[in-house]
mmCIF file of N, CA and C in Angstrom:
data_model
loop_
_atom_site.group_PDB
_atom_site.id
_atom_site.type_symbol
_atom_site.label_atom_id
_atom_site.label_comp_id
_atom_site.label_asym_id
_atom_site.label_seq_id
_atom_site.Cartn_x
_atom_site.Cartn_y
_atom_site.Cartn_z
ATOM 1 N N GLN A 1 105.215 85.924 106.555
ATOM 2 C CA GLN A 1 104.868 86.621 104.854
ATOM 3 C C GLN A 1 104.983 87.756 104.847
ATOM 4 N N VAL A 2 106.019 87.872 103.307
ATOM 5 C CA VAL A 2 106.544 89.299 103.691
ATOM 6 C C VAL A 2 105.232 89.676 102.178
ATOM 7 N N GLN A 3 104.874 90.258 102.302
ATOM 8 C CA GLN A 3 104.154 91.276 101.577
ATOM 9 C C GLN A 3 104.299 92.904 100.773
ATOM 10 N N LEU A 4 105.031 93.320 99.952
ATOM 11 C CA LEU A 4 105.008 94.649 99.049
ATOM 12 C C LEU A 4 103.869 95.125 98.571
ATOM 13 N N VAL A 5 103.161 96.604 98.504
ATOM 14 C CA VAL A 5 102.808 97.581 98.009
ATOM 15 C C VAL A 5 102.728 98.296 97.668
ATOM 16 N N GLU A 6 102.610 98.549 96.264
ATOM 17 C CA GLU A 6 102.683 99.908 96.040
ATOM 18 C C GLU A 6 101.890 100.715 95.620
ATOM 19 N N SER A 7 102.248 101.890 95.113
ATOM 20 C CA SER A 7 100.791 102.839 95.328
ATOM 21 C C SER A 7 101.023 104.075 93.895
ATOM 22 N N GLY A 8 100.931 105.115 93.420
ATOM 23 C CA GLY A 8 101.546 105.683 92.868
ATOM 24 C C GLY A 8 101.153 106.009 91.088
ATOM 25 N N GLY A 9 101.186 105.410 90.818
ATOM 26 C CA GLY A 9 100.855 104.907 89.661
ATOM 27 C C GLY A 9 100.331 105.744 88.643
ATOM 28 N N GLY A 10 100.416 105.857 87.269
ATOM 29 C CA GLY A 10 99.058 106.738 87.078
ATOM 30 C C GLY A 10 99.786 106.704 85.204
ATOM 31 N N SER A 11 99.096 108.320 85.058
ATOM 32 C CA SER A 11 99.298 108.321 83.540
ATOM 33 C C SER A 11 99.263 109.937 83.289
ATOM 34 N N VAL A 12 100.523 110.143 82.809
ATOM 35 C CA VAL A 12 100.396 111.635 82.522
ATOM 36 C C VAL A 12 101.835 112.037 81.588
ATOM 37 N N LEU A 13 101.693 113.811 81.272
ATOM 38 C CA LEU A 13 102.177 113.874 80.359
ATOM 39 C C LEU A 13 103.481 113.987 80.069
ATOM 40 N N ALA A 14 104.242 114.174 79.189
ATOM 41 C CA ALA A 14 105.579 114.226 79.266
ATOM 42 C C ALA A 14 106.240 115.867 79.723
ATOM 43 N N GLY A 15 107.412 114.959 80.859
ATOM 44 C CA GLY A 15 107.821 116.361 81.228
ATOM 45 C C GLY A 15 107.658 116.419 82.643
ATOM 46 N N GLY A 16 105.750 116.252 82.959
ATOM 47 C CA GLY A 16 105.610 115.568 84.532
ATOM 48 C C GLY A 16 105.896 114.973 85.071
ATOM 49 N N SER A 17 105.248 114.943 86.674
ATOM 50 C CA SER A 17 106.111 114.181 87.477
ATOM 51 C C SER A 17 104.813 113.260 87.869
ATOM 52 N N LEU A 18 105.606 111.999 88.686
ATOM 53 C CA LEU A 18 104.593 111.221 89.983
ATOM 54 C C LEU A 18 105.803 110.423 91.025
ATOM 55 N N ARG A 19 104.847 110.180 91.743
ATOM 56 C CA ARG A 19 105.748 109.124 93.253
ATOM 57 C C ARG A 19 105.449 108.026 93.558
ATOM 58 N N LEU A 20 105.954 107.400 93.613
ATOM 59 C CA LEU A 20 105.474 105.970 94.019
ATOM 60 C C LEU A 20 105.795 105.636 95.084
ATOM 61 N N SER A 21 105.375 105.011 95.964
ATOM 62 C CA SER A 21 105.914 104.112 97.230
ATOM 63 C C SER A 21 105.340 103.572 96.978
ATOM 64 N N CYS A 22 106.031 101.878 98.531
ATOM 65 C CA CYS A 22 105.890 101.352 97.878
ATOM 66 C C CYS A 22 106.560 100.747 99.624
ATOM 67 N N ALA A 23 105.237 100.198 100.277
ATOM 68 C CA ALA A 23 105.659 99.633 102.042
ATOM 69 C C ALA A 23 105.954 97.997 101.968
ATOM 70 N N ALA A 24 106.993 97.376 102.764
ATOM 71 C CA ALA A 24 106.516 96.153 102.995
ATOM 72 C C ALA A 24 106.348 96.426 104.004
ATOM 73 N N SER A 25 105.545 94.987 103.941
ATOM 74 C CA SER A 25 104.852 94.315 105.360
ATOM 75 C C SER A 25 105.433 93.212 105.689
ATOM 76 N N GLY A 26 105.246 92.458 106.984
ATOM 77 C CA GLY A 26 105.058 91.272 107.102
ATOM 78 C C GLY A 26 106.155 90.831 108.203
ATOM 79 N N SER A 27 106.250 89.835 108.483
ATOM 80 C CA SER A 27 107.530 89.402 108.818
ATOM 81 C C SER A 27 108.867 89.756 108.039
ATOM 82 N N ILE A 28 109.972 90.680 108.881
ATOM 83 C CA ILE A 28 111.143 91.395 108.206
ATOM 84 C C ILE A 28 111.656 91.451 110.124
ATOM 85 N N PHE A 29 112.896 91.176 109.291
ATOM 86 C CA PHE A 29 113.594 91.081 110.429
ATOM 87 C C PHE A 29 114.864 92.486 109.541
ATOM 88 N N SER A 30 115.194 92.464 108.643
ATOM 89 C CA SER A 30 115.821 93.719 107.774
ATOM 90 C C SER A 30 116.138 93.233 106.873
ATOM 91 N N ILE A 31 115.800 95.178 105.693
ATOM 92 C CA ILE A 31 116.070 95.098 104.863
ATOM 93 C C ILE A 31 117.068 95.765 104.214
ATOM 94 N N ASN A 32 118.470 94.177 103.423
ATOM 95 C CA ASN A 32 119.237 95.356 102.786
ATOM 96 C C ASN A 32 118.992 96.238 101.834
ATOM 97 N N ILE A 33 118.557 96.014 100.722
ATOM 98 C CA ILE A 33 118.175 96.975 99.551
ATOM 99 C C ILE A 33 116.817 96.966 99.450
ATOM 100 N N MET A 34 116.084 98.194 99.469
ATOM 101 C CA MET A 34 114.887 97.809 98.636
ATOM 102 C C MET A 34 115.489 99.327 96.614
ATOM 103 N N ALA A 35 114.417 98.791 96.300
ATOM 104 C CA ALA A 35 114.980 99.009 94.300
ATOM 105 C C ALA A 35 113.712 99.105 93.955
ATOM 106 N N TRP A 36 113.557 99.792 92.596
ATOM 107 C CA TRP A 36 112.627 100.011 91.459
ATOM 108 C C TRP A 36 112.840 99.836 90.210
ATOM 109 N N TYR A 37 112.763 98.648 90.079
ATOM 110 C CA TYR A 37 112.639 97.696 88.735
ATOM 111 C C TYR A 37 111.311 98.650 87.730
ATOM 112 N N ARG A 38 111.895 97.661 86.168
ATOM 113 C CA ARG A 38 110.226 98.183 85.367
ATOM 114 C C ARG A 38 110.752 97.792 83.988
ATOM 115 N N GLN A 39 109.078 97.311 83.261
ATOM 116 C CA GLN A 39 108.923 96.693 82.850
ATOM 117 C C GLN A 39 108.516 96.965 81.118
ATOM 118 N N ALA A 40 108.685 97.344 80.373
ATOM 119 C CA ALA A 40 108.289 98.223 79.352
ATOM 120 C C ALA A 40 107.430 96.631 78.289
ATOM 121 N N PRO A 41 106.473 96.807 77.564
ATOM 122 C CA PRO A 41 105.984 95.498 77.037
ATOM 123 C C PRO A 41 107.518 95.577 76.401
ATOM 124 N N GLY A 42 107.106 94.350 75.686
ATOM 125 C CA GLY A 42 108.585 93.675 75.141
ATOM 126 C C GLY A 42 110.104 93.473 74.927
ATOM 127 N N LYS A 43 110.031 94.208 76.547
ATOM 128 C CA LYS A 43 111.182 94.506 77.115
ATOM 129 C C LYS A 43 111.299 93.614 77.789
ATOM 130 N N GLN A 44 113.027 93.351 78.679
ATOM 131 C CA GLN A 44 113.444 92.573 80.052
ATOM 132 C C GLN A 44 112.806 93.651 81.678
ATOM 133 N N ARG A 45 112.489 92.793 82.712
ATOM 134 C CA ARG A 45 112.375 93.683 83.300
ATOM 135 C C ARG A 45 114.036 94.272 84.191
ATOM 136 N N GLU A 46 114.636 96.242 84.268
ATOM 137 C CA GLU A 46 115.775 96.411 84.372
ATOM 138 C C GLU A 46 115.597 97.512 85.234
ATOM 139 N N LEU A 47 116.763 97.742 86.221
ATOM 140 C CA LEU A 47 116.728 97.677 87.691
ATOM 141 C C LEU A 47 116.319 100.222 87.435
ATOM 142 N N VAL A 48 116.132 100.026 87.662
ATOM 143 C CA VAL A 48 115.664 101.607 87.777
ATOM 144 C C VAL A 48 116.879 102.346 88.206
ATOM 145 N N ALA A 49 116.629 101.939 90.380
ATOM 146 C CA ALA A 49 117.094 102.566 91.029
ATOM 147 C C ALA A 49 117.265 101.479 92.857
ATOM 148 N N ALA A 50 118.257 101.450 92.966
ATOM 149 C CA ALA A 50 117.883 101.193 94.545
ATOM 150 C C ALA A 50 118.752 102.391 95.413
ATOM 151 N N ALA A 51 118.007 101.639 96.839
ATOM 152 C CA ALA A 51 118.746 102.315 98.148
ATOM 153 C C ALA A 51 118.940 100.961 99.060
ATOM 154 N N HIS A 52 120.909 101.347 99.575
ATOM 155 C CA HIS A 52 121.284 100.446 100.288
ATOM 156 C C HIS A 52 120.892 100.794 102.049
ATOM 157 N N THR A 53 121.122 99.337 102.611
ATOM 158 C CA THR A 53 120.886 100.318 104.080
ATOM 159 C C THR A 53 121.401 101.006 104.639
ATOM 160 N N GLY A 54 122.806 100.790 104.052
ATOM 161 C CA GLY A 54 123.662 102.318 104.279
ATOM 162 C C GLY A 54 123.760 103.913 104.009
ATOM 163 N N GLY A 55 122.837 103.123 102.700
ATOM 164 C CA GLY A 55 122.237 104.457 102.679
ATOM 165 C C GLY A 55 122.271 105.367 101.540
ATOM 166 N N SER A 56 123.597 104.120 100.376
ATOM 167 C CA SER A 56 123.605 104.769 98.927
ATOM 168 C C SER A 56 123.003 104.986 98.308
ATOM 169 N N THR A 57 122.990 104.661 97.302
ATOM 170 C CA THR A 57 122.122 104.656 95.821
ATOM 171 C C THR A 57 122.491 104.638 94.691
ATOM 172 N N ASN A 58 122.246 103.806 94.314
ATOM 173 C CA ASN A 58 122.500 103.685 92.170
ATOM 174 C C ASN A 58 121.212 103.968 91.639
ATOM 175 N N TYR A 59 121.831 104.248 90.350
ATOM 176 C CA TYR A 59 120.531 104.563 89.207
ATOM 177 C C TYR A 59 120.637 103.870 87.737
ATOM 178 N N ALA A 60 119.701 104.040 87.652
ATOM 179 C CA ALA A 60 120.587 103.590 85.793
ATOM 180 C C ALA A 60 120.208 104.858 85.176
ATOM 181 N N ASP A 61 121.398 104.727 84.051
ATOM 182 C CA ASP A 61 122.182 105.926 83.709
ATOM 183 C C ASP A 61 120.109 106.519 82.648
ATOM 184 N N SER A 62 119.601 106.267 82.860
ATOM 185 C CA SER A 62 118.262 106.660 81.317
ATOM 186 C C SER A 62 117.469 107.528 82.567
ATOM 187 N N VAL A 63 117.493 107.409 83.906
ATOM 188 C CA VAL A 63 117.521 107.896 85.410
ATOM 189 C C VAL A 63 118.048 108.596 86.016
ATOM 190 N N LYS A 64 118.994 108.502 85.757
ATOM 191 C CA LYS A 64 119.762 109.589 86.777
ATOM 192 C C LYS A 64 120.094 111.491 86.353
ATOM 193 N N GLY A 65 119.313 112.452 87.453
ATOM 194 C CA GLY A 65 119.157 113.698 87.399
ATOM 195 C C GLY A 65 117.799 113.927 87.823
ATOM 196 N N ARG A 66 116.307 112.484 87.224
ATOM 197 C CA ARG A 66 115.117 113.121 86.912
ATOM 198 C C ARG A 66 114.750 112.063 87.989
ATOM 199 N N PHE A 67 114.916 111.200 88.191
ATOM 200 C CA PHE A 67 114.214 110.672 89.746
ATOM 201 C C PHE A 67 115.321 110.149 90.869
ATOM 202 N N THR A 68 114.162 110.075 91.589
ATOM 203 C CA THR A 68 115.136 110.201 93.498
ATOM 204 C C THR A 68 114.689 108.659 94.283
ATOM 205 N N ILE A 69 115.600 108.359 94.774
ATOM 206 C CA ILE A 69 114.871 107.219 95.380
ATOM 207 C C ILE A 69 115.335 107.541 96.348
ATOM 208 N N SER A 70 113.900 106.960 97.729
ATOM 209 C CA SER A 70 114.283 107.613 98.754
ATOM 210 C C SER A 70 113.590 105.680 99.765
ATOM 211 N N ARG A 71 114.208 106.290 101.190
ATOM 212 C CA ARG A 71 113.375 105.048 101.650
ATOM 213 C C ARG A 71 113.315 105.538 103.086
ATOM 214 N N ASP A 72 112.118 105.167 103.867
ATOM 215 C CA ASP A 72 112.067 106.093 105.674
ATOM 216 C C ASP A 72 112.233 103.998 105.820
ATOM 217 N N ASN A 73 113.146 103.710 106.794
ATOM 218 C CA ASN A 73 113.602 102.412 107.104
ATOM 219 C C ASN A 73 112.919 102.198 108.530
ATOM 220 N N ALA A 74 112.253 103.093 108.929
ATOM 221 C CA ALA A 74 111.330 102.957 110.097
ATOM 222 C C ALA A 74 109.409 102.918 109.481
ATOM 223 N N LYS A 75 109.865 102.904 107.981
ATOM 224 C CA LYS A 75 107.755 102.008 107.892
ATOM 225 C C LYS A 75 108.165 101.590 106.953
ATOM 226 N N ASN A 76 109.986 101.027 106.257
ATOM 227 C CA ASN A 76 110.446 99.877 105.858
ATOM 228 C C ASN A 76 109.045 100.360 104.634
ATOM 229 N N THR A 77 109.655 101.112 103.689
ATOM 230 C CA THR A 77 109.216 102.301 102.990
ATOM 231 C C THR A 77 110.048 102.734 101.547
ATOM 232 N N VAL A 78 110.121 102.464 100.730
ATOM 233 C CA VAL A 78 110.942 102.951 99.032
ATOM 234 C C VAL A 78 109.765 103.806 98.353
ATOM 235 N N TYR A 79 110.533 105.017 98.513
ATOM 236 C CA TYR A 79 109.893 105.599 97.056
ATOM 237 C C TYR A 79 110.166 106.303 95.692
ATOM 238 N N LEU A 80 109.927 106.510 94.736
ATOM 239 C CA LEU A 80 110.819 107.142 93.521
ATOM 240 C C LEU A 80 110.265 108.222 93.121
ATOM 241 N N GLN A 81 110.591 109.083 92.852
ATOM 242 C CA GLN A 81 109.989 110.533 92.853
ATOM 243 C C GLN A 81 110.747 110.828 91.504
ATOM 244 N N MET A 82 110.041 110.428 90.337
ATOM 245 C CA MET A 82 110.004 110.532 88.723
ATOM 246 C C MET A 82 109.668 112.373 88.331
ATOM 247 N N ASN A 83 111.081 113.164 87.651
ATOM 248 C CA ASN A 83 110.646 114.415 87.671
ATOM 249 C C ASN A 83 110.876 114.486 85.994
ATOM 250 N N SER A 84 110.671 114.957 84.733
ATOM 251 C CA SER A 84 110.717 115.356 84.172
ATOM 252 C C SER A 84 110.310 114.216 82.576
ATOM 253 N N LEU A 85 108.913 113.409 82.973
ATOM 254 C CA LEU A 85 109.311 112.236 82.315
ATOM 255 C C LEU A 85 109.071 112.180 81.072
ATOM 256 N N LYS A 86 109.278 111.205 80.106
ATOM 257 C CA LYS A 86 109.823 110.974 78.994
ATOM 258 C C LYS A 86 108.444 109.373 78.328
ATOM 259 N N PRO A 87 108.506 109.347 77.538
ATOM 260 C CA PRO A 87 107.559 108.871 76.945
ATOM 261 C C PRO A 87 108.072 107.293 76.664
ATOM 262 N N GLU A 88 109.508 107.237 76.605
ATOM 263 C CA GLU A 88 110.473 105.681 76.925
ATOM 264 C C GLU A 88 110.443 105.601 78.534
ATOM 265 N N ASP A 89 109.677 106.193 79.071
ATOM 266 C CA ASP A 89 109.516 105.455 80.610
ATOM 267 C C ASP A 89 108.391 105.012 81.503
ATOM 268 N N THR A 90 107.601 105.037 80.072
ATOM 269 C CA THR A 90 106.115 104.027 80.206
ATOM 270 C C THR A 90 106.837 102.951 80.502
ATOM 271 N N ALA A 91 105.824 101.723 81.667
ATOM 272 C CA ALA A 91 106.489 100.750 82.094
ATOM 273 C C ALA A 91 105.183 100.424 82.973
ATOM 274 N N VAL A 92 105.204 98.712 83.569
ATOM 275 C CA VAL A 92 105.001 98.868 84.541
ATOM 276 C C VAL A 92 106.133 98.982 86.211
ATOM 277 N N TYR A 93 106.054 99.125 86.716
ATOM 278 C CA TYR A 93 106.846 99.575 88.006
ATOM 279 C C TYR A 93 106.777 98.387 89.369
ATOM 280 N N TYR A 94 108.060 97.786 89.054
ATOM 281 C CA TYR A 94 107.562 96.556 90.801
ATOM 282 C C TYR A 94 108.989 97.672 91.917
ATOM 283 N N CYS A 95 108.393 97.473 92.631
ATOM 284 C CA CYS A 95 109.050 97.199 93.456
ATOM 285 C C CYS A 95 109.801 95.756 94.350
ATOM 286 N N ASN A 96 110.560 95.877 94.576
ATOM 287 C CA ASN A 96 111.673 94.862 95.414
ATOM 288 C C ASN A 96 112.118 95.335 96.519
ATOM 289 N N ALA A 97 112.210 94.700 97.379
ATOM 290 C CA ALA A 97 113.530 94.576 98.591
ATOM 291 C C ALA A 97 114.280 92.957 99.511
ATOM 292 N N TYR A 98 115.289 93.731 99.480
ATOM 293 C CA TYR A 98 116.417 91.882 99.707
ATOM 294 C C TYR A 98 115.957 92.334 100.830
ATOM 295 N N LEU A 99 115.089 90.898 101.707
ATOM 296 C CA LEU A 99 115.339 91.405 103.083
ATOM 297 C C LEU A 99 115.972 89.545 103.609
ATOM 298 N N ARG A 100 116.523 90.286 104.951
ATOM 299 C CA ARG A 100 116.002 88.744 106.086
ATOM 300 C C ARG A 100 114.451 88.771 106.794
ATOM 301 N N GLU A 101 113.853 87.513 106.842
ATOM 302 C CA GLU A 101 112.489 87.365 107.435
ATOM 303 C C GLU A 101 112.848 87.078 109.057
ATOM 304 N N SER A 102 113.623 86.496 109.375
ATOM 305 C CA SER A 102 114.235 86.631 111.222
ATOM 306 C C SER A 102 115.670 86.751 111.070
ATOM 307 N N ALA A 103 116.078 86.868 112.423
ATOM 308 C CA ALA A 103 117.146 86.415 113.388
ATOM 309 C C ALA A 103 118.500 85.727 112.294
ATOM 310 N N ARG A 104 117.079 84.310 112.319
ATOM 311 C CA ARG A 104 117.780 82.699 112.789
ATOM 312 C C ARG A 104 117.834 83.080 110.868
ATOM 313 N N ALA A 105 116.918 83.106 109.698
ATOM 314 C CA ALA A 105 117.209 83.055 108.351
ATOM 315 C C ALA A 105 118.532 83.004 108.169
ATOM 316 N N PRO A 106 119.457 82.262 107.686
ATOM 317 C CA PRO A 106 121.212 82.614 107.454
ATOM 318 C C PRO A 106 120.974 83.441 105.780
ATOM 319 N N TYR A 107 119.353 83.603 105.248
ATOM 320 C CA TYR A 107 119.893 84.089 103.551
ATOM 321 C C TYR A 107 118.718 85.140 103.514
ATOM 322 N N ALA A 108 119.047 86.256 103.154
ATOM 323 C CA ALA A 108 118.541 87.011 102.651
ATOM 324 C C ALA A 108 117.437 86.557 101.279
ATOM 325 N N TYR A 109 116.229 86.933 101.115
ATOM 326 C CA TYR A 109 115.642 87.233 99.854
ATOM 327 C C TYR A 109 115.308 87.871 99.819
ATOM 328 N N ASP A 110 115.368 88.260 97.305
ATOM 329 C CA ASP A 110 113.874 88.874 97.283
ATOM 330 C C ASP A 110 112.996 88.986 96.940
ATOM 331 N N TYR A 111 112.090 90.014 97.585
ATOM 332 C CA TYR A 111 110.750 89.566 97.459
ATOM 333 C C TYR A 111 110.237 90.795 96.250
ATOM 334 N N TRP A 112 109.008 91.259 96.258
ATOM 335 C CA TRP A 112 108.592 91.281 94.253
ATOM 336 C C TRP A 112 107.286 92.423 95.002
ATOM 337 N N GLY A 113 106.734 93.374 94.411
ATOM 338 C CA GLY A 113 105.445 93.713 94.302
ATOM 339 C C GLY A 113 104.746 93.436 93.230
ATOM 340 N N GLN A 114 103.574 93.756 93.529
ATOM 341 C CA GLN A 114 102.358 93.322 92.442
ATOM 342 C C GLN A 114 102.856 93.790 90.960
ATOM 343 N N GLY A 115 102.954 95.538 91.384
ATOM 344 C CA GLY A 115 103.605 96.507 90.476
ATOM 345 C C GLY A 115 102.622 96.928 89.641
ATOM 346 N N THR A 116 103.076 98.774 89.308
ATOM 347 C CA THR A 116 102.303 99.764 88.713
ATOM 348 C C THR A 116 103.092 100.223 87.573
ATOM 349 N N GLN A 117 101.936 100.222 87.385
ATOM 350 C CA GLN A 117 101.529 101.003 85.205
ATOM 351 C C GLN A 117 101.880 102.293 85.694
ATOM 352 N N VAL A 118 102.519 103.333 85.247
ATOM 353 C CA VAL A 118 103.110 104.662 84.687
ATOM 354 C C VAL A 118 103.068 104.305 83.682
ATOM 355 N N THR A 119 102.196 105.242 82.508
ATOM 356 C CA THR A 119 102.336 105.462 81.242
ATOM 357 C C THR A 119 102.465 107.337 80.860
ATOM 358 N N VAL A 120 103.741 108.247 80.403
ATOM 359 C CA VAL A 120 103.853 109.133 80.012
ATOM 360 C C VAL A 120 103.710 109.025 78.849
ATOM 361 N N SER A 121 103.011 110.566 78.388
ATOM 362 C CA SER A 121 102.175 110.341 76.935
ATOM 363 C C SER A 121 102.637 111.252 75.968
ATOM 364 N N SER A 122 103.122 111.751 75.454
ATOM 365 C CA SER A 122 104.277 112.931 74.494
ATOM 366 C C SER A 122 102.740 114.083 74.244
#
């Protein structure tokens, strides 16, 4: 059983900062990718940022230069530092991990956190 537990959401004024954290626990052999997605009301869930095992990262164009994703592989934890927040960043943010539960598992699977609300007011 794998669990992803997020923390760090909240309300902030435009221009402010928040830091999200997500810790993965349970039966984990390896984590290929840890990522953050978000979903605003009436919109589809979208990728915000992803951190790959090798160290590479990728970002949605809308957050480049403002958000930074980082991983602590020893703790199976991913962070999202969000600076210069805008009202359009308001959404529920979901942690995602693409991982294998054991060495015998032939495939990796996606796991999701419960989501944390981020609200940016102008």
